[in-house]
Structures are given as C-alpha cells and as structure tokens.
Short mmCIF file of C-alpha atoms and ligand atoms in Angstrom, two decimals:
data_model
loop_
_atom_site.label_atom_id
_atom_site.label_comp_id
_atom_site.label_asym_id
_atom_site.label_seq_id
_atom_site.Cartn_x
_atom_site.Cartn_y
_atom_site.Cartn_z
CA MET A 243 81.00 83.84 -55.76
CA THR A 244 79.51 82.50 -52.57
CA GLN A 245 77.29 79.52 -53.14
CA ILE A 246 74.09 79.36 -51.10
CA VAL A 247 73.81 75.91 -49.55
CA PRO A 248 70.20 74.75 -49.44
CA VAL A 249 68.83 73.44 -46.14
CA ARG A 250 67.25 70.09 -46.95
CA HIS A 251 64.90 67.73 -45.19
CA LEU A 252 66.86 64.50 -45.62
CA PHE A 253 64.03 61.95 -45.82
CA GLY A 254 65.91 59.48 -48.02
CA PRO A 255 67.77 56.27 -47.11
CA GLY A 256 70.57 58.27 -45.47
CA PRO A 257 72.23 60.50 -44.52
CA CYS A 258 69.45 61.94 -42.36
CA ASN A 259 69.61 65.39 -40.75
CA PRO A 260 71.93 64.98 -37.76
CA TYR A 261 70.92 65.64 -34.16
CA PRO A 262 71.80 69.31 -33.36
CA GLU A 263 74.06 68.12 -30.53
CA ALA A 264 76.11 66.07 -33.01
CA THR A 265 76.46 69.01 -35.39
CA ALA A 266 77.47 71.39 -32.56
CA ALA A 267 80.22 68.99 -31.45
CA LEU A 268 81.91 69.35 -34.85
CA GLY A 269 82.78 72.92 -33.79
CA LEU A 270 84.60 71.93 -30.59
CA PRO A 271 88.33 72.76 -30.43
CA LEU A 272 90.31 70.05 -32.18
CA LEU A 273 92.41 67.74 -29.97
CA GLY A 274 95.46 65.72 -30.95
CA HIS A 275 94.55 62.09 -31.52
CA LEU A 276 96.84 60.89 -28.69
CA ASP A 277 95.84 63.69 -26.27
CA PRO A 278 94.59 62.26 -22.94
CA ALA A 279 91.46 64.39 -23.34
CA PHE A 280 90.77 62.76 -26.70
CA ILE A 281 91.50 59.27 -25.34
CA ALA A 282 88.91 59.88 -22.60
CA ARG A 283 86.47 60.95 -25.33
CA MET A 284 87.17 57.81 -27.36
CA ASP A 285 86.70 55.62 -24.26
CA ARG A 286 83.32 57.23 -23.52
CA THR A 287 82.31 56.81 -27.15
CA CYS A 288 83.20 53.10 -27.10
CA ASP A 289 81.26 52.67 -23.82
CA GLY A 290 78.25 54.35 -25.42
CA LEU A 291 78.56 52.10 -28.45
CA ARG A 292 78.58 49.02 -26.20
CA THR A 293 75.24 50.20 -24.80
CA LEU A 294 73.78 50.77 -28.28
CA TRP A 295 75.06 47.39 -29.49
CA GLY A 296 73.89 45.52 -26.40
CA THR A 297 77.30 43.94 -25.89
CA GLU A 298 80.07 43.50 -23.39
CA ASN A 299 82.62 43.01 -26.19
CA SER A 300 85.84 44.80 -25.22
CA ARG A 301 86.62 45.17 -28.93
CA THR A 302 83.98 47.77 -29.76
CA LEU A 303 85.09 50.87 -31.61
CA PRO A 304 84.24 53.32 -34.40
CA LEU A 305 86.22 52.46 -37.53
CA SER A 306 87.50 55.49 -39.44
CA ALA A 307 85.35 55.23 -42.57
CA THR A 308 81.72 54.74 -43.59
CA GLY A 309 79.49 51.70 -43.06
CA SER A 310 80.86 49.87 -46.10
CA ALA A 311 84.29 49.81 -44.44
CA GLY A 312 82.61 48.09 -41.51
CA MET A 313 81.38 45.45 -43.94
CA GLU A 314 84.85 45.14 -45.42
CA ALA A 315 86.44 44.83 -41.95
CA ALA A 316 83.92 42.15 -40.96
CA PHE A 317 84.87 39.92 -43.89
CA VAL A 318 88.61 40.50 -44.32
CA ASN A 319 89.16 39.67 -40.64
CA THR A 320 87.03 36.49 -40.62
CA VAL A 321 87.38 34.77 -44.01
CA LYS A 322 90.31 33.84 -46.22
CA ALA A 323 90.78 31.72 -49.35
CA GLY A 324 88.84 28.48 -49.11
CA ASP A 325 86.56 29.50 -46.22
CA VAL A 326 82.82 29.25 -46.78
CA ALA A 327 80.59 32.30 -46.31
CA VAL A 328 76.84 31.66 -46.31
CA ILE A 329 75.22 35.00 -47.10
CA ALA A 330 71.50 35.77 -46.93
CA VAL A 331 70.60 38.10 -49.78
CA ASN A 332 67.29 40.01 -49.66
CA GLY A 333 68.47 43.34 -51.02
CA LEU A 334 71.36 45.46 -52.27
CA PHE A 335 73.44 45.26 -49.10
CA GLY A 336 73.28 41.46 -49.01
CA GLU A 337 74.50 41.55 -52.62
CA ARG A 338 77.36 43.81 -51.57
CA MET A 339 78.32 41.38 -48.80
CA CYS A 340 78.71 38.63 -51.43
CA GLU A 341 81.04 40.84 -53.47
CA VAL A 342 83.15 41.80 -50.44
CA ALA A 343 83.37 38.22 -49.11
CA SER A 344 84.37 36.81 -52.49
CA ARG A 345 87.11 39.45 -52.87
CA ALA A 346 88.41 38.33 -49.45
CA GLY A 347 88.75 34.88 -51.02
CA ALA A 348 85.74 33.14 -49.50
CA GLU A 349 83.64 30.58 -51.31
CA VAL A 350 80.29 32.39 -51.22
CA VAL A 351 77.07 30.41 -50.81
CA ARG A 352 74.21 32.80 -51.56
CA VAL A 353 70.76 32.27 -50.09
CA ASP A 354 68.56 34.46 -52.27
CA HIS A 355 65.24 35.81 -51.08
CA GLU A 356 62.69 37.81 -53.00
CA TYR A 357 63.26 41.56 -52.46
CA GLY A 358 60.75 42.86 -49.93
CA THR A 359 60.77 39.66 -47.84
CA PRO A 360 62.76 38.84 -44.68
CA VAL A 361 65.58 36.31 -44.30
CA ASP A 362 64.42 32.72 -43.70
CA ALA A 363 66.74 31.25 -41.03
CA GLN A 364 65.90 27.64 -41.94
CA ARG A 365 66.93 28.15 -45.56
CA VAL A 366 70.20 29.70 -44.35
CA ALA A 367 70.80 26.73 -42.02
CA ASP A 368 70.18 24.27 -44.88
CA ALA A 369 72.54 26.04 -47.30
CA HIS A 370 75.81 24.47 -46.07
CA PRO A 371 76.76 21.95 -43.31
CA ASN A 372 79.69 23.85 -41.77
CA PRO A 373 80.28 27.40 -43.00
CA THR A 374 83.04 29.61 -41.55
CA VAL A 375 80.68 32.58 -41.36
CA ILE A 376 76.98 33.29 -41.82
CA ALA A 377 76.04 36.87 -42.69
CA ALA A 378 72.82 38.84 -43.00
CA VAL A 379 71.50 42.39 -43.01
CA HIS A 380 69.33 43.23 -39.98
CA ALA A 381 67.54 46.19 -41.59
CA GLU A 382 67.70 46.14 -45.43
CA THR A 383 67.68 49.80 -46.41
CA SER A 384 67.20 48.90 -50.07
CA THR A 385 63.85 47.17 -49.48
CA GLY A 386 62.63 48.42 -46.08
CA VAL A 387 62.62 44.97 -44.46
CA ILE A 388 63.70 43.77 -41.00
CA SER A 389 65.04 40.24 -40.46
CA ASP A 390 65.19 38.18 -37.27
CA MET A 391 68.86 38.02 -36.25
CA ALA A 392 68.13 35.97 -33.11
CA ALA A 393 66.77 33.21 -35.36
CA LEU A 394 70.09 33.18 -37.24
CA GLY A 395 71.99 33.13 -33.93
CA ALA A 396 69.99 30.02 -32.99
CA ILE A 397 71.00 28.09 -36.15
CA LYS A 398 74.60 29.33 -36.58
CA GLY A 399 76.22 26.21 -35.04
CA ASP A 400 79.99 26.69 -34.97
CA ALA A 401 79.96 29.45 -37.61
CA LEU A 402 80.58 33.10 -36.79
CA LEU A 403 77.50 35.28 -37.31
CA ILE A 404 78.06 38.64 -39.05
CA MET A 405 75.33 41.30 -38.81
CA ASP A 406 74.92 44.49 -40.84
CA ALA A 407 73.17 46.88 -38.45
CA VAL A 408 73.82 50.10 -40.40
CA THR A 409 70.16 51.14 -40.54
CA SER A 410 68.87 49.44 -37.38
CA ILE A 411 71.22 50.81 -34.70
CA GLY A 412 69.87 53.93 -33.02
CA GLY A 413 66.37 53.32 -34.41
CA MET A 414 65.42 49.92 -33.03
CA PRO A 415 66.78 47.50 -30.42
CA VAL A 416 70.05 45.77 -31.34
CA LYS A 417 71.17 42.95 -29.02
CA VAL A 418 74.50 41.59 -30.18
CA ASP A 419 75.20 39.36 -27.15
CA GLU A 420 71.65 38.10 -26.64
CA TRP A 421 71.24 37.19 -30.32
CA GLY A 422 74.59 35.38 -30.61
CA VAL A 423 76.08 37.83 -33.11
CA ASP A 424 79.90 37.59 -33.35
CA VAL A 425 80.72 40.53 -35.60
CA ALA A 426 78.56 43.59 -36.28
CA TYR A 427 79.06 46.90 -38.03
CA ALA A 428 77.03 50.08 -38.53
CA GLY A 429 77.27 53.62 -39.86
CA THR A 430 76.76 56.99 -38.23
CA GLN A 431 74.47 58.70 -40.76
CA LYS A 432 71.35 56.60 -40.45
CA CYS A 433 69.43 56.36 -37.15
CA ILE A 434 72.41 57.37 -34.97
CA GLY A 435 71.82 60.82 -36.41
CA VAL A 436 75.43 61.88 -37.03
CA ALA A 437 77.10 62.89 -40.32
CA PRO A 438 78.59 60.04 -42.40
CA GLY A 439 82.21 59.13 -41.69
CA LEU A 440 82.50 56.45 -39.01
CA ALA A 441 81.59 52.76 -38.81
CA PRO A 442 80.72 51.58 -35.30
CA PHE A 443 82.06 48.02 -35.04
CA THR A 444 82.06 45.21 -32.49
CA ILE A 445 83.64 41.73 -32.44
CA SER A 446 83.32 38.93 -29.88
CA GLU A 447 86.29 37.31 -28.14
CA ARG A 448 85.52 34.04 -29.98
CA ALA A 449 85.63 35.73 -33.38
CA PHE A 450 88.74 37.74 -32.50
CA GLU A 451 90.61 34.57 -31.49
CA ARG A 452 89.74 32.98 -34.85
CA ARG A 453 90.60 36.08 -36.87
CA VAL A 454 92.60 35.99 -40.07
CA GLN A 455 96.25 36.69 -39.34
CA LYS A 456 97.66 39.43 -41.58
CA PRO A 457 94.44 40.13 -43.48
CA GLN A 458 94.82 41.61 -46.94
CA SER A 459 93.77 45.05 -45.58
CA TRP A 460 96.35 46.75 -43.36
CA TYR A 461 94.02 49.66 -42.53
CA LEU A 462 91.19 47.42 -41.33
CA ASP A 463 93.35 44.77 -39.58
CA LEU A 464 91.61 44.37 -36.22
CA GLY A 465 94.77 42.87 -34.74
CA LEU A 466 96.58 46.17 -35.33
CA LEU A 467 93.58 48.29 -34.32
CA GLY A 468 93.59 46.76 -30.83
CA GLY A 469 96.25 49.12 -29.51
CA TYR A 470 94.48 52.06 -31.10
CA THR A 471 91.42 52.01 -28.84
CA THR A 472 92.12 49.66 -25.95
CA GLY A 473 95.72 50.65 -25.31
CA GLY A 474 98.80 48.46 -25.29
CA ALA A 475 100.68 47.33 -22.18
CA GLY A 476 100.27 49.97 -19.44
CA GLY A 477 97.21 51.44 -21.18
CA GLY A 478 99.26 53.51 -23.64
CA ARG A 479 97.78 54.20 -27.05
CA THR A 480 99.81 53.36 -30.08
CA TYR A 481 99.68 55.17 -33.38
CA HIS A 482 98.05 53.19 -36.16
CA HIS A 483 96.35 55.94 -38.14
CA THR A 484 95.14 59.42 -37.19
CA ALA A 485 91.72 59.11 -35.58
CA PRO A 486 89.10 61.40 -37.19
CA VAL A 487 89.01 63.43 -33.98
CA GLY A 488 86.17 65.76 -34.98
CA MET A 489 83.91 62.93 -36.13
CA VAL A 490 84.49 61.02 -32.90
CA ALA A 491 83.43 64.10 -30.90
CA SER A 492 80.29 64.30 -33.03
CA LEU A 493 79.53 60.60 -32.55
CA GLU A 494 80.03 60.92 -28.80
CA ALA A 495 77.48 63.76 -28.75
CA GLY A 496 75.04 61.84 -30.93
CA ILE A 497 75.20 58.79 -28.65
CA ASP A 498 74.81 61.00 -25.57
CA ARG A 499 71.69 62.47 -27.16
CA ILE A 500 70.21 59.01 -27.80
CA LEU A 501 71.04 57.70 -24.32
CA ALA A 502 69.66 60.85 -22.66
CA GLU A 503 66.33 60.28 -24.41
CA GLY A 504 66.60 56.53 -23.71
CA ILE A 505 66.82 53.65 -26.19
CA GLU A 506 63.21 52.62 -25.48
CA ALA A 507 61.89 56.13 -26.09
CA VAL A 508 63.98 56.52 -29.25
CA THR A 509 62.68 53.17 -30.51
CA ALA A 510 59.09 54.19 -29.75
CA ARG A 511 59.58 57.52 -31.56
CA HIS A 512 60.87 55.79 -34.72
CA GLN A 513 58.05 53.21 -34.47
CA ALA A 514 55.34 55.88 -34.15
CA ALA A 515 56.69 58.01 -37.01
CA GLY A 516 57.07 55.04 -39.36
CA GLN A 517 53.61 53.71 -38.56
CA ALA A 518 52.01 57.12 -39.09
CA LEU A 519 53.81 57.52 -42.41
CA GLN A 520 52.82 54.04 -43.62
CA ASP A 521 49.20 54.56 -42.54
CA GLY A 522 49.15 57.94 -44.29
CA LEU A 523 50.55 56.53 -47.54
CA GLU A 524 47.93 53.77 -47.55
CA GLU A 525 45.21 56.36 -46.88
CA MET A 526 46.45 58.19 -49.99
CA GLY A 527 45.79 54.98 -51.93
CA LEU A 528 49.46 54.00 -52.32
CA THR A 529 50.74 50.43 -51.90
CA LEU A 530 53.61 49.59 -49.56
CA PHE A 531 56.43 47.43 -50.95
CA ALA A 532 57.86 45.52 -47.97
CA ALA A 533 56.00 42.45 -46.71
CA GLU A 534 53.47 43.23 -43.97
CA GLY A 535 54.73 42.37 -40.49
CA HIS A 536 58.38 42.84 -41.58
CA ARG A 537 58.39 46.57 -42.34
CA LEU A 538 61.04 48.90 -40.98
CA PRO A 539 59.59 52.00 -39.32
CA GLN A 540 62.68 54.07 -40.10
CA LEU A 541 62.73 53.29 -43.85
CA THR A 542 59.49 52.94 -45.74
CA THR A 543 59.30 51.52 -49.26
CA VAL A 544 56.23 52.36 -51.33
CA TYR A 545 55.27 51.71 -54.97
CA VAL A 546 55.18 54.71 -57.31
CA PRO A 547 51.53 54.98 -58.45
CA GLU A 548 50.70 53.87 -61.99
CA GLY A 549 51.32 56.64 -64.56
CA VAL A 550 53.41 58.80 -62.18
CA ASP A 551 57.02 59.68 -63.11
CA SER A 552 59.18 58.77 -60.11
CA ALA A 553 62.08 61.07 -60.99
CA LYS A 554 59.81 64.08 -61.64
CA VAL A 555 58.16 63.70 -58.24
CA ARG A 556 61.54 63.49 -56.52
CA SER A 557 62.78 66.63 -58.32
CA TYR A 558 59.56 68.48 -57.44
CA LEU A 559 59.98 67.57 -53.76
CA LEU A 560 63.58 68.75 -53.79
CA GLU A 561 63.02 71.99 -55.69
CA ARG A 562 59.75 73.12 -54.10
CA PHE A 563 60.04 71.74 -50.57
CA ASN A 564 63.77 71.01 -50.07
CA ILE A 565 62.78 67.41 -49.38
CA GLU A 566 64.99 64.52 -50.43
CA ILE A 567 63.56 61.02 -50.75
CA GLY A 568 65.19 57.99 -52.37
CA GLY A 569 64.36 56.03 -55.49
CA GLY A 570 64.18 52.25 -55.52
CA VAL A 571 67.07 49.87 -56.02
CA GLY A 572 67.92 47.60 -58.98
CA LYS A 573 64.88 46.62 -61.01
CA TYR A 574 62.72 48.75 -58.69
CA ALA A 575 64.70 51.94 -59.42
CA SER A 576 61.77 53.83 -60.95
CA THR A 577 58.84 51.90 -59.45
CA VAL A 578 59.55 52.25 -55.71
CA TRP A 579 60.30 55.23 -53.47
CA ARG A 580 62.26 54.96 -50.23
CA ILE A 581 61.32 57.37 -47.46
CA GLY A 582 63.51 57.48 -44.36
CA LEU A 583 62.49 59.00 -41.03
CA MET A 584 65.69 58.48 -39.11
CA GLY A 585 67.28 60.06 -36.03
CA PRO A 586 65.80 63.51 -35.33
CA ASN A 587 63.55 63.19 -38.42
CA ALA A 588 61.48 60.49 -36.69
CA ASN A 589 58.76 62.89 -35.49
CA PRO A 590 55.13 63.82 -36.28
CA THR A 591 56.08 67.10 -37.99
CA SER A 592 58.21 65.28 -40.56
CA VAL A 593 55.39 62.79 -41.17
CA ALA A 594 52.86 65.56 -41.84
CA LEU A 595 55.33 67.42 -44.05
CA ILE A 596 56.28 64.49 -46.28
CA LEU A 597 52.67 63.31 -46.67
CA ALA A 598 51.41 66.76 -47.67
CA ALA A 599 54.35 67.45 -49.96
CA LEU A 600 54.11 64.06 -51.65
CA LYS A 601 50.39 64.52 -52.26
CA GLU A 602 51.07 67.83 -54.03
CA ALA A 603 54.04 66.44 -55.96
CA ILE A 604 52.05 63.45 -57.26
CA ALA A 605 49.25 65.77 -58.39
CA LYS A 606 51.42 68.46 -59.99
CA ALA A 607 54.78 67.00 -61.04
C1 LIG B 179 74.02 52.65 -45.92
C2 LIG B 179 74.22 51.18 -45.72
C3 LIG B 179 75.47 50.55 -45.89
C4 LIG B 179 76.68 51.27 -46.41
O1 LIG B 179 77.07 52.31 -45.62
P1 LIG B 179 77.92 53.53 -46.24
O2 LIG B 179 78.00 54.45 -45.08
O3 LIG B 179 77.11 54.04 -47.39
O4 LIG B 179 79.24 53.02 -46.66
C5 LIG B 179 75.57 49.21 -45.62
N1 LIG B 179 74.49 48.49 -45.21
C6 LIG B 179 73.27 49.05 -45.06
C7 LIG B 179 72.13 48.20 -44.61
C8 LIG B 179 73.10 50.42 -45.30
O5 LIG B 179 71.90 50.97 -45.16
#
C-alpha cells in the first residue's frame, strides 16, 4: 500500500524545510565522484563554504556525515591522550563536546554555565593556564542562546579554538578568520536550508600543522581527506571514500541560493522573523527562556505556560496544522518549547502561522 507522506512545516530545531533550489538539485543526473564535472562542483561548493565561513582556509570542505561528525572530526584531529580540552558548556551540544573530547583521550576541563545564558570568555580563560584546545558552541540550539566567539578568540592564547557553528551558519554572520577560530564545523539542515547529511568543515593552517598524526578515526582523518578535495600532486583527486555526490549538488544549490540573496539580506530576514516571533509570543503572555540580549533569532526558546501539557500541544500542532516544533532539552524537556525559523522558513508567513496555530493549540489541546 502506498503511504501518503505528510507535508510538514518544520519549525523545530532542525531539519528545517530546505530551499526549493536545494531540493531540486537532488534530482540532477548523478555523476561519478571522480568525474571532472563533479570535481568542479565540489570546488565551487568549497569556495561557497569559504564565503559562508568568512575564511581563506584552503582546508574547507563538506564532510560526508551530519554535524556531529564535524564535532568528532574537530576533536579527533586536534586532541590525543593527555591533551587538555577546555570546553564551555551552556547546553546539550557543549555537553556532547565533552563526551567526544574525552573519548578522543583528552583531559576535559568543563566550564559550566547556567542553561539559557551565554559563554563567559573570562571564566573560560581562567579555567586552565595552557590548554591544547578551547571549544564552544556559537549558537546553542538546545537553549536558543548566542555566544561571543570573538571574545574567546581574544583569550585563546596558544590554544586552538574550536567552534560549533551548526545552527549559526547561513542564519547569522560567521567570521572564522576575523574571530581567530582555528577549527569550525556545521551541518546542512539548519539555516543553510539543505537536507541533513553533510558537515561543512574548516581548519586553519596552524591547526592542520599541529594535527594528531594517525587519529583514531580513519574516516575523519583530515590528513587523508586532503587529497579528496584539494587534489594531490598535479591536482589529481585520490579516492578516500565515495563522496555523497547528490548531497554535494544539493549543498552547492543551497549555498548559491544564500549567496544570490546575499549574506546580509539572509541575516536580516532571520533577524526580522525571530524578532517578530519573540514579540508575538510575549504579546500572548508567554515567557522567553534565553537571556535577553543573547537570544538567537533562528531558534526561539519559550516556557510552556503553567497548566499546559507540552506534549499535547506539540501533537495538536502536528496533527491539525502539520507543524513540528521541538520540546526542551534535559530538565527542561516538558517545560520549554523550541521553535526554529531557519532557512526558507525565516519569513513573515511562517511567523503568523506558528503564532496563530500555537494560540489555538494552547486553548484546545
Ligand atoms: C544539530 C546540532 C548538532 C548536531 O548535528 P547533527 O546533524 O544532528 O549530527 C551539533 N551542534 C549543534 C549546535 C546543533 O544544533
């Protein structure tokens, strides 16, 4: 029996609905992964990523897996047994960094912050005199908070600075070189507006020179991946693994879409949608979760009103309006909602739709 696939409004923490151009590119004829036409496509994609990242790093590429593989690649290539990783934790993804870094053998020094608040660069600086790496999440999707990465770049000293930009890239300015970030990773399914499956990644020359030789992961060994995107001697590509050809075509189209609109315009669109949503929620009498002045426009966290069943409201939204929103994380699982307006969903129509639907769901669920 044919199953009818519902068409959802993906207003949760990701994936969002992709840009139509990115979806259309998935239907292009498939190329071999060493075909010159595909190599040209990969080169253009890496150039586009350099623009989104704000970097000149030659080692900028989409890793063949989701954002978490970007996190894994960042740590296995920079820390080994005995190295110190100072990690700012202000949400779920900071917690995950601690787990990944400790599995790579690092001695993890956690700098815990209250959920809903941004990273305090001074506390990170005071945590250890000479760490190997310092890591933080730019846009914490679990709490809806933005942190100042430039402030961490200013205090990093000799350490390498690792940035999780999974939710920020494509929705707000990201300036890897200007901020002094050495290693950064992202995902395709948040504000880049492409289906999940790739992890845009960039690493500075300084970090690459210091990289772990023979890291425990063969698949994510950046030393081996060099020949995969930048070509070996004479520019020839070498086989490491089969590039997800279709996903790269989709990413290329998604980046083209963002650059055609312009990073400033895309940023302004996310800003306007997030502000309108947050204003609308407050007008409904709801209370926002993230600290004022540090709120992400693309991911809004809001308290579930007293006496309202969080799960029932989410089911009502899904069943009646085909709208997905997220629950909270950890101890906030049933007391906070997470509403994402990412990529093409950052627009006034989506704002009006979610506000009206949520009002009805709260009243009737
Ligand atoms: C979604 C997300 C990740 C993990 O990405 P996956 O694609 O789910 O593997 C990591 N960090 C942040 C901040 C995220 O929002």
